[in-house]
Coordinates of N, CA and C in Angstrom, one line a residue:
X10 N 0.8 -1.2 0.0 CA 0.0 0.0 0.0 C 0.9 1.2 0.0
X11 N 0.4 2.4 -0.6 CA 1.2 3.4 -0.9 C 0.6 4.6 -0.3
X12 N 0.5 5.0 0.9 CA 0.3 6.4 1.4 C 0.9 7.6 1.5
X13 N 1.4 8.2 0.4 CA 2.3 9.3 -0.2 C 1.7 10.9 0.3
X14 N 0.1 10.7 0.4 CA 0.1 12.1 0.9 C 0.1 12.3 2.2
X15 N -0.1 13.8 2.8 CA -0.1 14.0 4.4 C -1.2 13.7 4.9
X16 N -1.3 12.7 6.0 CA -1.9 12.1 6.7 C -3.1 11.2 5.6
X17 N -2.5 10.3 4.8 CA -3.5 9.8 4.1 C -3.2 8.5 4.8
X18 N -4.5 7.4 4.5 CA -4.6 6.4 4.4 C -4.9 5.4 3.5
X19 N -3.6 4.2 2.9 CA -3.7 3.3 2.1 C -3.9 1.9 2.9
X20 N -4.8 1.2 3.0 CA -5.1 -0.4 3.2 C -5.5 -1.6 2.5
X21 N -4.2 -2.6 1.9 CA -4.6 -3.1 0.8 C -3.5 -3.4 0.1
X22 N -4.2 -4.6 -0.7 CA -2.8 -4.8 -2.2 C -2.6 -3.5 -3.1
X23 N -2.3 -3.2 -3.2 CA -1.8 -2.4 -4.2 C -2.7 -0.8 -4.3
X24 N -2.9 -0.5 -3.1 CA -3.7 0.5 -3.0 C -3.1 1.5 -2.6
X25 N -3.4 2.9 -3.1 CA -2.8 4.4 -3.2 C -3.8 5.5 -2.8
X26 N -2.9 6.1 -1.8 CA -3.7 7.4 -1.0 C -2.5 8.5 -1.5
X27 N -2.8 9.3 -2.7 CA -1.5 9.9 -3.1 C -2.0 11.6 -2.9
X28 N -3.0 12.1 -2.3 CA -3.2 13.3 -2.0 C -3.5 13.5 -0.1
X29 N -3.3 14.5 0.3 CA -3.4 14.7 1.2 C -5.1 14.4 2.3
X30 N -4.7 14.2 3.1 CA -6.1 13.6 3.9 C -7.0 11.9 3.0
X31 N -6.4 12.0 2.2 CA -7.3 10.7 1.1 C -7.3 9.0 2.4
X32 N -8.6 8.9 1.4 CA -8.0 7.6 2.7 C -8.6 6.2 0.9
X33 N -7.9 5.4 1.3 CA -8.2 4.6 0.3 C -7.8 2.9 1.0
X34 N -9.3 2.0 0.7 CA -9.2 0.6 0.9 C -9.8 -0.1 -0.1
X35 N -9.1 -1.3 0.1 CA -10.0 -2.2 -1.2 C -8.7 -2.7 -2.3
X36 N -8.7 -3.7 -2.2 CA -7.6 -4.0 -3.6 C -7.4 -3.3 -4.9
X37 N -6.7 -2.4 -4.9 CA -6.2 -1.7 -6.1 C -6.6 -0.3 -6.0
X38 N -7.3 -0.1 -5.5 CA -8.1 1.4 -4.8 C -7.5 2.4 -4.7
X39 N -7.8 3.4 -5.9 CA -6.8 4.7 -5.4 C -8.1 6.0 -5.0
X40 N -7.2 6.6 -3.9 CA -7.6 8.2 -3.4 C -6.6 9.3 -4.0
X41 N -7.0 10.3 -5.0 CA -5.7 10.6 -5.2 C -6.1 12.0 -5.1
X42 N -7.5 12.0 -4.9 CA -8.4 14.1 -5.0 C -8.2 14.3 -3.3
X43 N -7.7 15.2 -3.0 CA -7.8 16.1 -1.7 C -8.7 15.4 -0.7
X44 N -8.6 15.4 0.3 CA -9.2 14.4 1.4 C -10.6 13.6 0.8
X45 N -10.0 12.7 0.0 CA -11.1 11.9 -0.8 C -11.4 10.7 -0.3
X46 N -12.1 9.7 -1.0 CA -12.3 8.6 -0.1 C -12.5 7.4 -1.0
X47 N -12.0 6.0 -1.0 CA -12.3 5.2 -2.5 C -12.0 3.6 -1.3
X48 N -12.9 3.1 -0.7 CA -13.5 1.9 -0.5 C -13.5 0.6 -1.8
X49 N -13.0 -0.1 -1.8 CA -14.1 -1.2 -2.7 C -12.6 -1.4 -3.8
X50 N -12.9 -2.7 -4.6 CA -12.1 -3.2 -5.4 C -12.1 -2.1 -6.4
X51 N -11.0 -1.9 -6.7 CA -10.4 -1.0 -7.9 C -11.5 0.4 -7.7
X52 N -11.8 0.9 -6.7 CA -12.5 2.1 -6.7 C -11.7 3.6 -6.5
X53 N -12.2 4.2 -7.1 CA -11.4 6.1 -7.5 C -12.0 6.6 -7.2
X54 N -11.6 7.5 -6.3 CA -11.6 8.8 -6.2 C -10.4 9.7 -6.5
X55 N -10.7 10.6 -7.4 CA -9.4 11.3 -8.6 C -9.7 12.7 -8.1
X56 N -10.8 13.0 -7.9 CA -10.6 14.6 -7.6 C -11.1 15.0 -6.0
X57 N -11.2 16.2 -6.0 CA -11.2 16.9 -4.8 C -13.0 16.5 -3.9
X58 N -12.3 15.5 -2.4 CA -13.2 15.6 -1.9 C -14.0 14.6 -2.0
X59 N -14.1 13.7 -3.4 CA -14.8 12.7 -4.3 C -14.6 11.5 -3.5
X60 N -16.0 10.6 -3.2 CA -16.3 9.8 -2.3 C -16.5 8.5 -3.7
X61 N -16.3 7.5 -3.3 CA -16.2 6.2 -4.3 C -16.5 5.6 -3.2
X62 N -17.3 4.1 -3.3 CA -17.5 3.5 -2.3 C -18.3 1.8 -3.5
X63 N -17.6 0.7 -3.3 CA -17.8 0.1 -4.7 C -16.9 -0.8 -5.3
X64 N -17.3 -1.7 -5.8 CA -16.4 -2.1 -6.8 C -16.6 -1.6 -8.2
X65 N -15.2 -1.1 -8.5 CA -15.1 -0.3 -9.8 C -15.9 0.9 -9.9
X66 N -16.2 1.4 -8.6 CA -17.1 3.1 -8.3 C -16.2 4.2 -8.6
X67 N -16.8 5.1 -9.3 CA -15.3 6.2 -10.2 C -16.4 7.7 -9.7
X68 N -15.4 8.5 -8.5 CA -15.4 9.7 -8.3 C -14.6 10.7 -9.1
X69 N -15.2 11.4 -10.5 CA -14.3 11.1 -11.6 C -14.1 13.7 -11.0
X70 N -15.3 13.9 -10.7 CA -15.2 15.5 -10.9 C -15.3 15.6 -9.1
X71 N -14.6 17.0 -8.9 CA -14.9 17.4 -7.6 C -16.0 17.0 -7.7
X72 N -16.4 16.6 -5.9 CA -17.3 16.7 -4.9 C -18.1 15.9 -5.0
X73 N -17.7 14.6 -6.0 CA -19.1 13.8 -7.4 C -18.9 12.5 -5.6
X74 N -20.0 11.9 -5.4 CA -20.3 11.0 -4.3 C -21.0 9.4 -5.4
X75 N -20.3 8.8 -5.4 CA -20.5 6.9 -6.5 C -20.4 6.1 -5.4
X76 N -21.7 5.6 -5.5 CA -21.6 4.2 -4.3 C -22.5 3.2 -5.3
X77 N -21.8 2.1 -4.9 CA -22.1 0.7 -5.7 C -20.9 0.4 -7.3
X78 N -21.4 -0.8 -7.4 CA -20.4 -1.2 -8.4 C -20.6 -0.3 -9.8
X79 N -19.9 0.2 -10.0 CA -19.4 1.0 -11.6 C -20.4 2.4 -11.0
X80 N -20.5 2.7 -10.0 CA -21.3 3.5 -10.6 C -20.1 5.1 -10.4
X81 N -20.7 5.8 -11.3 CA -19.5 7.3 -11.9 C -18.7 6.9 -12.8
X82 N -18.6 5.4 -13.5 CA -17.6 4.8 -13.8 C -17.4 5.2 -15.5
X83 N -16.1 5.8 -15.6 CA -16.0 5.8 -17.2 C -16.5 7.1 -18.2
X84 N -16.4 8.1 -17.2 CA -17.3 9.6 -17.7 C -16.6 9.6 -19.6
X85 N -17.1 9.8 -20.1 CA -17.1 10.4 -21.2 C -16.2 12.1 -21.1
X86 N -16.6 12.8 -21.0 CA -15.8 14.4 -20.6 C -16.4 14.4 -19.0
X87 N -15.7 15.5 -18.5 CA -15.9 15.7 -16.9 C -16.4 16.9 -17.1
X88 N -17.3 17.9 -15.9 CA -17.6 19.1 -15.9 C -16.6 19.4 -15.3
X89 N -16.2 20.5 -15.2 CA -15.3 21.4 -14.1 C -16.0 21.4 -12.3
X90 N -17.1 21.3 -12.7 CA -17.4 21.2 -11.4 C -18.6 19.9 -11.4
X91 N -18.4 18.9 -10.5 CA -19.1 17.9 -10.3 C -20.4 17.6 -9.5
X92 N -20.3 16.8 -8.2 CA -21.1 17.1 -7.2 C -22.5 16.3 -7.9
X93 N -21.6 15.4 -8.5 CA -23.0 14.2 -9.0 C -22.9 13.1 -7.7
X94 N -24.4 13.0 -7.4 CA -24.5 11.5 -6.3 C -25.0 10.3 -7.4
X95 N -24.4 9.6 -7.3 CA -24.8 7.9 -8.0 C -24.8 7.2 -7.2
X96 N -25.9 6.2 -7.4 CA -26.4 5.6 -5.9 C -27.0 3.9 -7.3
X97 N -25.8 2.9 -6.8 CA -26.3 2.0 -7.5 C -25.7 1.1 -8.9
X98 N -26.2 0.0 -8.9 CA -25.2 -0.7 -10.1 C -25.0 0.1 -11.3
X99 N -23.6 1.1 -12.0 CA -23.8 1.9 -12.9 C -24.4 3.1 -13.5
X100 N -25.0 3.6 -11.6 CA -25.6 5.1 -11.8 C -24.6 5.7 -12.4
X101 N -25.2 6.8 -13.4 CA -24.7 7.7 -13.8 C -23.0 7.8 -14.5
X102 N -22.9 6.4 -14.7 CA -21.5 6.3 -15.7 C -21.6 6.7 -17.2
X103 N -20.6 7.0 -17.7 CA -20.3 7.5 -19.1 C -21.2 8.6 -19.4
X104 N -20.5 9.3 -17.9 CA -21.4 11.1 -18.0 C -20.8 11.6 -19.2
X105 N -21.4 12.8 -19.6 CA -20.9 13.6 -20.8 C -20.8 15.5 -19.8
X106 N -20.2 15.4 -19.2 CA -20.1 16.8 -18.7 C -21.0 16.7 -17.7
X107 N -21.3 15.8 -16.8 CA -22.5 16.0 -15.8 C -22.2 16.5 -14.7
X108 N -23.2 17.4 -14.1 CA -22.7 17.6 -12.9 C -23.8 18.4 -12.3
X109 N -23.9 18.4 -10.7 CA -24.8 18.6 -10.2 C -26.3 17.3 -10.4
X110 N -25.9 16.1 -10.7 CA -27.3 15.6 -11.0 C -27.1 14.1 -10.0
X111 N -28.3 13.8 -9.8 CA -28.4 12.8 -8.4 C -29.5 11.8 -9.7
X112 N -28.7 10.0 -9.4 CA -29.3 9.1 -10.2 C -29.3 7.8 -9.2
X113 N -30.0 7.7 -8.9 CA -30.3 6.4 -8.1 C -31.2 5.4 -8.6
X114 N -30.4 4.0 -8.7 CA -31.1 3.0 -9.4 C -29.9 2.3 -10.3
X115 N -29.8 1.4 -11.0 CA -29.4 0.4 -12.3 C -29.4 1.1 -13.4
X116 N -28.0 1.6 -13.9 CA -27.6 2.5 -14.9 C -28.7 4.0 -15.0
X117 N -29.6 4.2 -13.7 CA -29.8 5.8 -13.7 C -29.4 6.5 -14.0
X118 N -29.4 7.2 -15.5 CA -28.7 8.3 -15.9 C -27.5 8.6 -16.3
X119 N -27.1 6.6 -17.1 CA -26.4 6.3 -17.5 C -26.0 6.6 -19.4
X120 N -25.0 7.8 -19.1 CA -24.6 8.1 -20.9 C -25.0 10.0 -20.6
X121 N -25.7 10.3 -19.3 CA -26.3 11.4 -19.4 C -25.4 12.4 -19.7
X122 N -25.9 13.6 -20.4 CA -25.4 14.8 -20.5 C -26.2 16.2 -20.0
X123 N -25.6 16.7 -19.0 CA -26.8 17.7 -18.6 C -25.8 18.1 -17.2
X124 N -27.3 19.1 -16.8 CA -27.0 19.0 -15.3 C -28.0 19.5 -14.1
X125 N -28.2 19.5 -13.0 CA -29.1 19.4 -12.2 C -30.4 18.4 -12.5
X126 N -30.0 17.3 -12.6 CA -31.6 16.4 -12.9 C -31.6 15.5 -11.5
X127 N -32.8 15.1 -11.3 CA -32.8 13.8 -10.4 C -33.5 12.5 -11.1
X128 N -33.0 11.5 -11.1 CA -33.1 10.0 -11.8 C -33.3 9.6 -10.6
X129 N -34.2 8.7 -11.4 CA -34.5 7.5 -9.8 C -35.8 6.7 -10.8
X130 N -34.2 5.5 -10.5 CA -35.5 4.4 -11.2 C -34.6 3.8 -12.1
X131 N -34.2 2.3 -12.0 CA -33.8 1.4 -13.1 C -34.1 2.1 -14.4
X132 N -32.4 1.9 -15.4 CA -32.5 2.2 -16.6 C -32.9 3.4 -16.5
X133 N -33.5 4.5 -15.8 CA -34.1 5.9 -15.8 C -33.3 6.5 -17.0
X134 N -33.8 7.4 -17.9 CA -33.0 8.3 -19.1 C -31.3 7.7 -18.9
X135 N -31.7 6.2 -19.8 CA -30.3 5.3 -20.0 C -30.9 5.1 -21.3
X136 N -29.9 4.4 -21.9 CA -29.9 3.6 -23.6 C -31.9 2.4 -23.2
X137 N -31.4 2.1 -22.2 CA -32.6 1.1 -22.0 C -34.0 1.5 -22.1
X138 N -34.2 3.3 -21.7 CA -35.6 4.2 -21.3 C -35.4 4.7 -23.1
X139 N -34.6 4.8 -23.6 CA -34.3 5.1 -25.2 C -35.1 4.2 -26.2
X140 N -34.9 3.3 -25.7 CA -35.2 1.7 -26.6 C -36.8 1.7 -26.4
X141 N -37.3 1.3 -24.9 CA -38.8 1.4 -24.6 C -39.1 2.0 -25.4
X142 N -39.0 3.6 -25.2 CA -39.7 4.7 -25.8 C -39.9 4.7 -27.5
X143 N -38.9 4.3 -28.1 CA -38.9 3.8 -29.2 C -39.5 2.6 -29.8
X144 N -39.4 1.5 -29.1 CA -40.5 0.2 -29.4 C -41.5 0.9 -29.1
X145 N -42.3 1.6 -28.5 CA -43.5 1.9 -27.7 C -44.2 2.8 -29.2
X146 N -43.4 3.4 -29.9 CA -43.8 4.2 -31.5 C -43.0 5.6 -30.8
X147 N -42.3 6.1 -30.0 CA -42.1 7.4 -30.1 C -41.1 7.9 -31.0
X148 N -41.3 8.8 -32.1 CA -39.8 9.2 -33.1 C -38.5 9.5 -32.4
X149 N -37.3 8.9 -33.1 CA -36.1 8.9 -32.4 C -36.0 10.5 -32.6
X150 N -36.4 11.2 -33.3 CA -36.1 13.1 -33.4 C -36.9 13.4 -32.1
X151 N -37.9 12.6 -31.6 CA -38.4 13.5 -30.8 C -37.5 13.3 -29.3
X152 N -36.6 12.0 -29.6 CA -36.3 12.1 -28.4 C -35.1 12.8 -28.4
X153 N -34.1 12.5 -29.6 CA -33.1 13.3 -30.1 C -31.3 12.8 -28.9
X154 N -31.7 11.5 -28.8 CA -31.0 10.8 -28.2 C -29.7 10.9 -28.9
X155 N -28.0 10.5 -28.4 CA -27.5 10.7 -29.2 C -26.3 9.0 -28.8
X156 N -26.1 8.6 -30.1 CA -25.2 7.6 -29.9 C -23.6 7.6 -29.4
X157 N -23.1 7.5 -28.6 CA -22.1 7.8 -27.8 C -20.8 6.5 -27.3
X158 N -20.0 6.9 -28.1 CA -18.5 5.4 -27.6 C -18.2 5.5 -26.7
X159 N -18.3 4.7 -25.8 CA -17.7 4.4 -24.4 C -16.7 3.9 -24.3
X160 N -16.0 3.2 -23.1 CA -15.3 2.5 -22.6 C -16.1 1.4 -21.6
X161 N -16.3 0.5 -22.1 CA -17.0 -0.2 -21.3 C -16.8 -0.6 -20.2
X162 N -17.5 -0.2 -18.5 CA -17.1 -0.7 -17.4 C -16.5 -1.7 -17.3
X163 N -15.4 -1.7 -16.3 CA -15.3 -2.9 -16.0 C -13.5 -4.0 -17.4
X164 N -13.7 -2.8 -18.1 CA -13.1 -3.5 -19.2 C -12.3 -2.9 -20.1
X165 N -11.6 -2.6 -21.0 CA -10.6 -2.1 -21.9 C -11.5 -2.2 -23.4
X166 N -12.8 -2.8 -23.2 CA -13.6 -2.5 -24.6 C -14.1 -1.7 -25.0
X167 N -14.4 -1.0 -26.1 CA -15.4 -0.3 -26.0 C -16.8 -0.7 -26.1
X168 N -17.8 0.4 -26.1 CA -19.3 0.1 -26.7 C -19.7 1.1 -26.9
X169 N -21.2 0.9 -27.0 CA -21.7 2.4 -28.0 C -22.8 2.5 -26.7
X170 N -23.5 3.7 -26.3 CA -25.0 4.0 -25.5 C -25.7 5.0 -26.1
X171 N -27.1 5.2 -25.7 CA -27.6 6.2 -26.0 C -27.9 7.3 -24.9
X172 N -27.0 8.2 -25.6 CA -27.1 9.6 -24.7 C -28.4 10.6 -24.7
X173 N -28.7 10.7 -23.3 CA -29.5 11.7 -23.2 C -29.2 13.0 -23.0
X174 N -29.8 14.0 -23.3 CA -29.5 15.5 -22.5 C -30.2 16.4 -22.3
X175 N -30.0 16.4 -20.6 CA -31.6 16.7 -19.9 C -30.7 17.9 -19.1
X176 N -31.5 19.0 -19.4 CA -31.5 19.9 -17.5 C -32.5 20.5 -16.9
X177 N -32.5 20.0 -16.0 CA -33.1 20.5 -14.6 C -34.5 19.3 -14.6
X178 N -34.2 18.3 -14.6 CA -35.7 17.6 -15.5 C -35.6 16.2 -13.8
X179 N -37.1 16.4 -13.8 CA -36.9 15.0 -13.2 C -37.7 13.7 -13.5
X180 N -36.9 12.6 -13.0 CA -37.8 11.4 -13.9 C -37.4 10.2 -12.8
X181 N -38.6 9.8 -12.9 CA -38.8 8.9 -11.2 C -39.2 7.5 -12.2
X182 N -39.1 6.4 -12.3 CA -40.2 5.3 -12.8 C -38.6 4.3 -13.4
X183 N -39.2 2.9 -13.4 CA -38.5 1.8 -14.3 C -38.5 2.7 -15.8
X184 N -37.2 2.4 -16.6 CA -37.6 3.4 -18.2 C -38.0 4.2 -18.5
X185 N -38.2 5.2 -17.4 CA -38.6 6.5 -17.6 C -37.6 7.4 -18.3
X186 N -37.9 8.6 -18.9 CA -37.4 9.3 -19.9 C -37.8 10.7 -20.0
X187 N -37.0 11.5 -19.2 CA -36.9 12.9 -20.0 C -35.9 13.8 -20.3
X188 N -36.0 14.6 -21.5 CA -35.4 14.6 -22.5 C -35.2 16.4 -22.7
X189 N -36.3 17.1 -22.5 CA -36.3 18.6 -22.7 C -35.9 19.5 -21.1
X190 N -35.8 20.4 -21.3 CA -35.0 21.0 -20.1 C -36.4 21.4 -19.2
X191 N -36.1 21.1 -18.2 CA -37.4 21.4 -17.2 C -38.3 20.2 -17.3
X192 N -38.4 19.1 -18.2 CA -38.6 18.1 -18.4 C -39.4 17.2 -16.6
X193 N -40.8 16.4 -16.8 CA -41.2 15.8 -15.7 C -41.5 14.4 -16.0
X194 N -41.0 13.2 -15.5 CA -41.3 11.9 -16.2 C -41.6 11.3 -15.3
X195 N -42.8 10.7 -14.8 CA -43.4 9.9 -13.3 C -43.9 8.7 -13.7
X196 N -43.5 7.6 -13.9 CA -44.1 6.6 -14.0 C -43.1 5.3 -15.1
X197 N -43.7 3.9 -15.1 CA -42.8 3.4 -16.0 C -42.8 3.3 -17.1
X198 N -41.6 3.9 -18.0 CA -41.6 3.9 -19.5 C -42.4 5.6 -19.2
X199 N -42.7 6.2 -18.7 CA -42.8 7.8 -19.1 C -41.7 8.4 -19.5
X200 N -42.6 9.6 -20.7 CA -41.8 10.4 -21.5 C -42.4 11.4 -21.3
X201 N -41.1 12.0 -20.7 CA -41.2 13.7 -20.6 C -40.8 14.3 -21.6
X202 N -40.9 14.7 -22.9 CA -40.1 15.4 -24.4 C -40.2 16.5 -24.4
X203 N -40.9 17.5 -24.1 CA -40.8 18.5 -24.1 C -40.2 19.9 -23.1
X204 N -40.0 20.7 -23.1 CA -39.4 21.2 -22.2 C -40.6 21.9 -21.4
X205 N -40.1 22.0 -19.8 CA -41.0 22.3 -18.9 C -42.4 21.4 -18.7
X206 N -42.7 20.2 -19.3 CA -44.2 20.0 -19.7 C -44.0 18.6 -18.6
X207 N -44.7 17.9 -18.7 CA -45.0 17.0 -17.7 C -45.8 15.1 -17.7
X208 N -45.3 14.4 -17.9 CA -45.6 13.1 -18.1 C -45.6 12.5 -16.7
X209 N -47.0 11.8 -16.8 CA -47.5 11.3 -15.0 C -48.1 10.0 -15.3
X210 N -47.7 8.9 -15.3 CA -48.4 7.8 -15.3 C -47.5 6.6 -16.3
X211 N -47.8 5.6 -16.1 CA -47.4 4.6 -16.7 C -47.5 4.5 -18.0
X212 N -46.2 4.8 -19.1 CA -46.3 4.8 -20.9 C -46.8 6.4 -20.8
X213 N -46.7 7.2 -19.9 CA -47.6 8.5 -20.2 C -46.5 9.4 -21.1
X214 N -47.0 10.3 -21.9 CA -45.9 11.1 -23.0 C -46.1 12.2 -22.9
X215 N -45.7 13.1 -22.8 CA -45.5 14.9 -23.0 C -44.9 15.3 -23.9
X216 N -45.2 16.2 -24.8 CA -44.1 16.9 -26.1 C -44.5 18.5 -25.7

């Protein structure tokens, strides 16, 4: 174990606490952002403050909080300023600039690009709430999803997802989906598409 900054802590094979106050456990686990914190096999925390807690959990922008496996894992671009909570198997991984947005659930708000949204709900505005909404008849212009190369968790491959990009929008339900800024999506498989407007119920749609 490698505890290189002041008063950090490393516990573990091959684990690194290389900024000051960081504390880092878990096999391979690094803390490397300003009194950060990375728990769990191969989990990061890289910037300032950034809590990882997980296997393969990636606190990728200041202040961003990832608990469960992959979840923060693999951002696409980073915001300057972070302060995303992911809560769950691959919340909120292969962000596109996200920051400020809270996703809780199984790839919640996974590919997203945006900021200030709250997700909550399996697959919520992921590749998977893309697909529904599309089997279901909605036009792909109207959702205006965008196809996006990854790094695939967990792995050295790539893959492809479908990116959303939402702000200030919230979407609560299994496959729920919103998509326009100010955007409301309640239920499972709802679509919020339009901006500011409001989808409440199960398959419910807004433009």
């Amino acid at each position: 174990a490698n505890a290189s900054g002041n008063n950090a802590v490393a516990i573990g094979q091959s684990v690194s606490a290389t900024a000051d106050v960081a504390f880092a456990a878990g096999s391979s686990s690094l803390a490397s952002g300003a009194a950060s914190l990375a728990i769990g096999d191969r989990a990061k925390a890289v910037n300032v403050q950034g809590i990882a807690i997980g296997q393969l959990a990636e606190a990728s922008s200041a202040w961003d909080i990832s608990i469960g496996r992959y979840a923060g894992t693999n951002p696409v671009t980073l915001a300057k300023e972070g302060r995303n909570v992911a809560i769950g198997d691959g919340a909120l991984r292969y962000g596109i600039g996200a920051n400020n947005n809270i996703g809780l659930g199984t790839d919640a708000g996974a590919g997203l690009n945006g900021a200030g949204n709250v997700i909550l709900g399996t697959y919520a505005n992921a590749t998977q709430a893309v697909d529904a909404a599309v089997s279901a008849g909605t036009p792909e212009n109207q959702i205006e999803a965008k196809s996006v190369t990854v790094t695939v968790s967990g792995s050295t491959n790539t893959g492809s997802v479908k990116s959303v990009t939402a702000n200030n929008s919230v979407v609560i339900g299994t496959r729920a989906l919103a998509t326009s800024a100010g955007s409301v999506a309640v239920g499972q498989t709802a679509k919020g598409l339009g901006a500011t407007t409001v989808a409440v119920g199960n398959s419910s749609r807004s433009l």
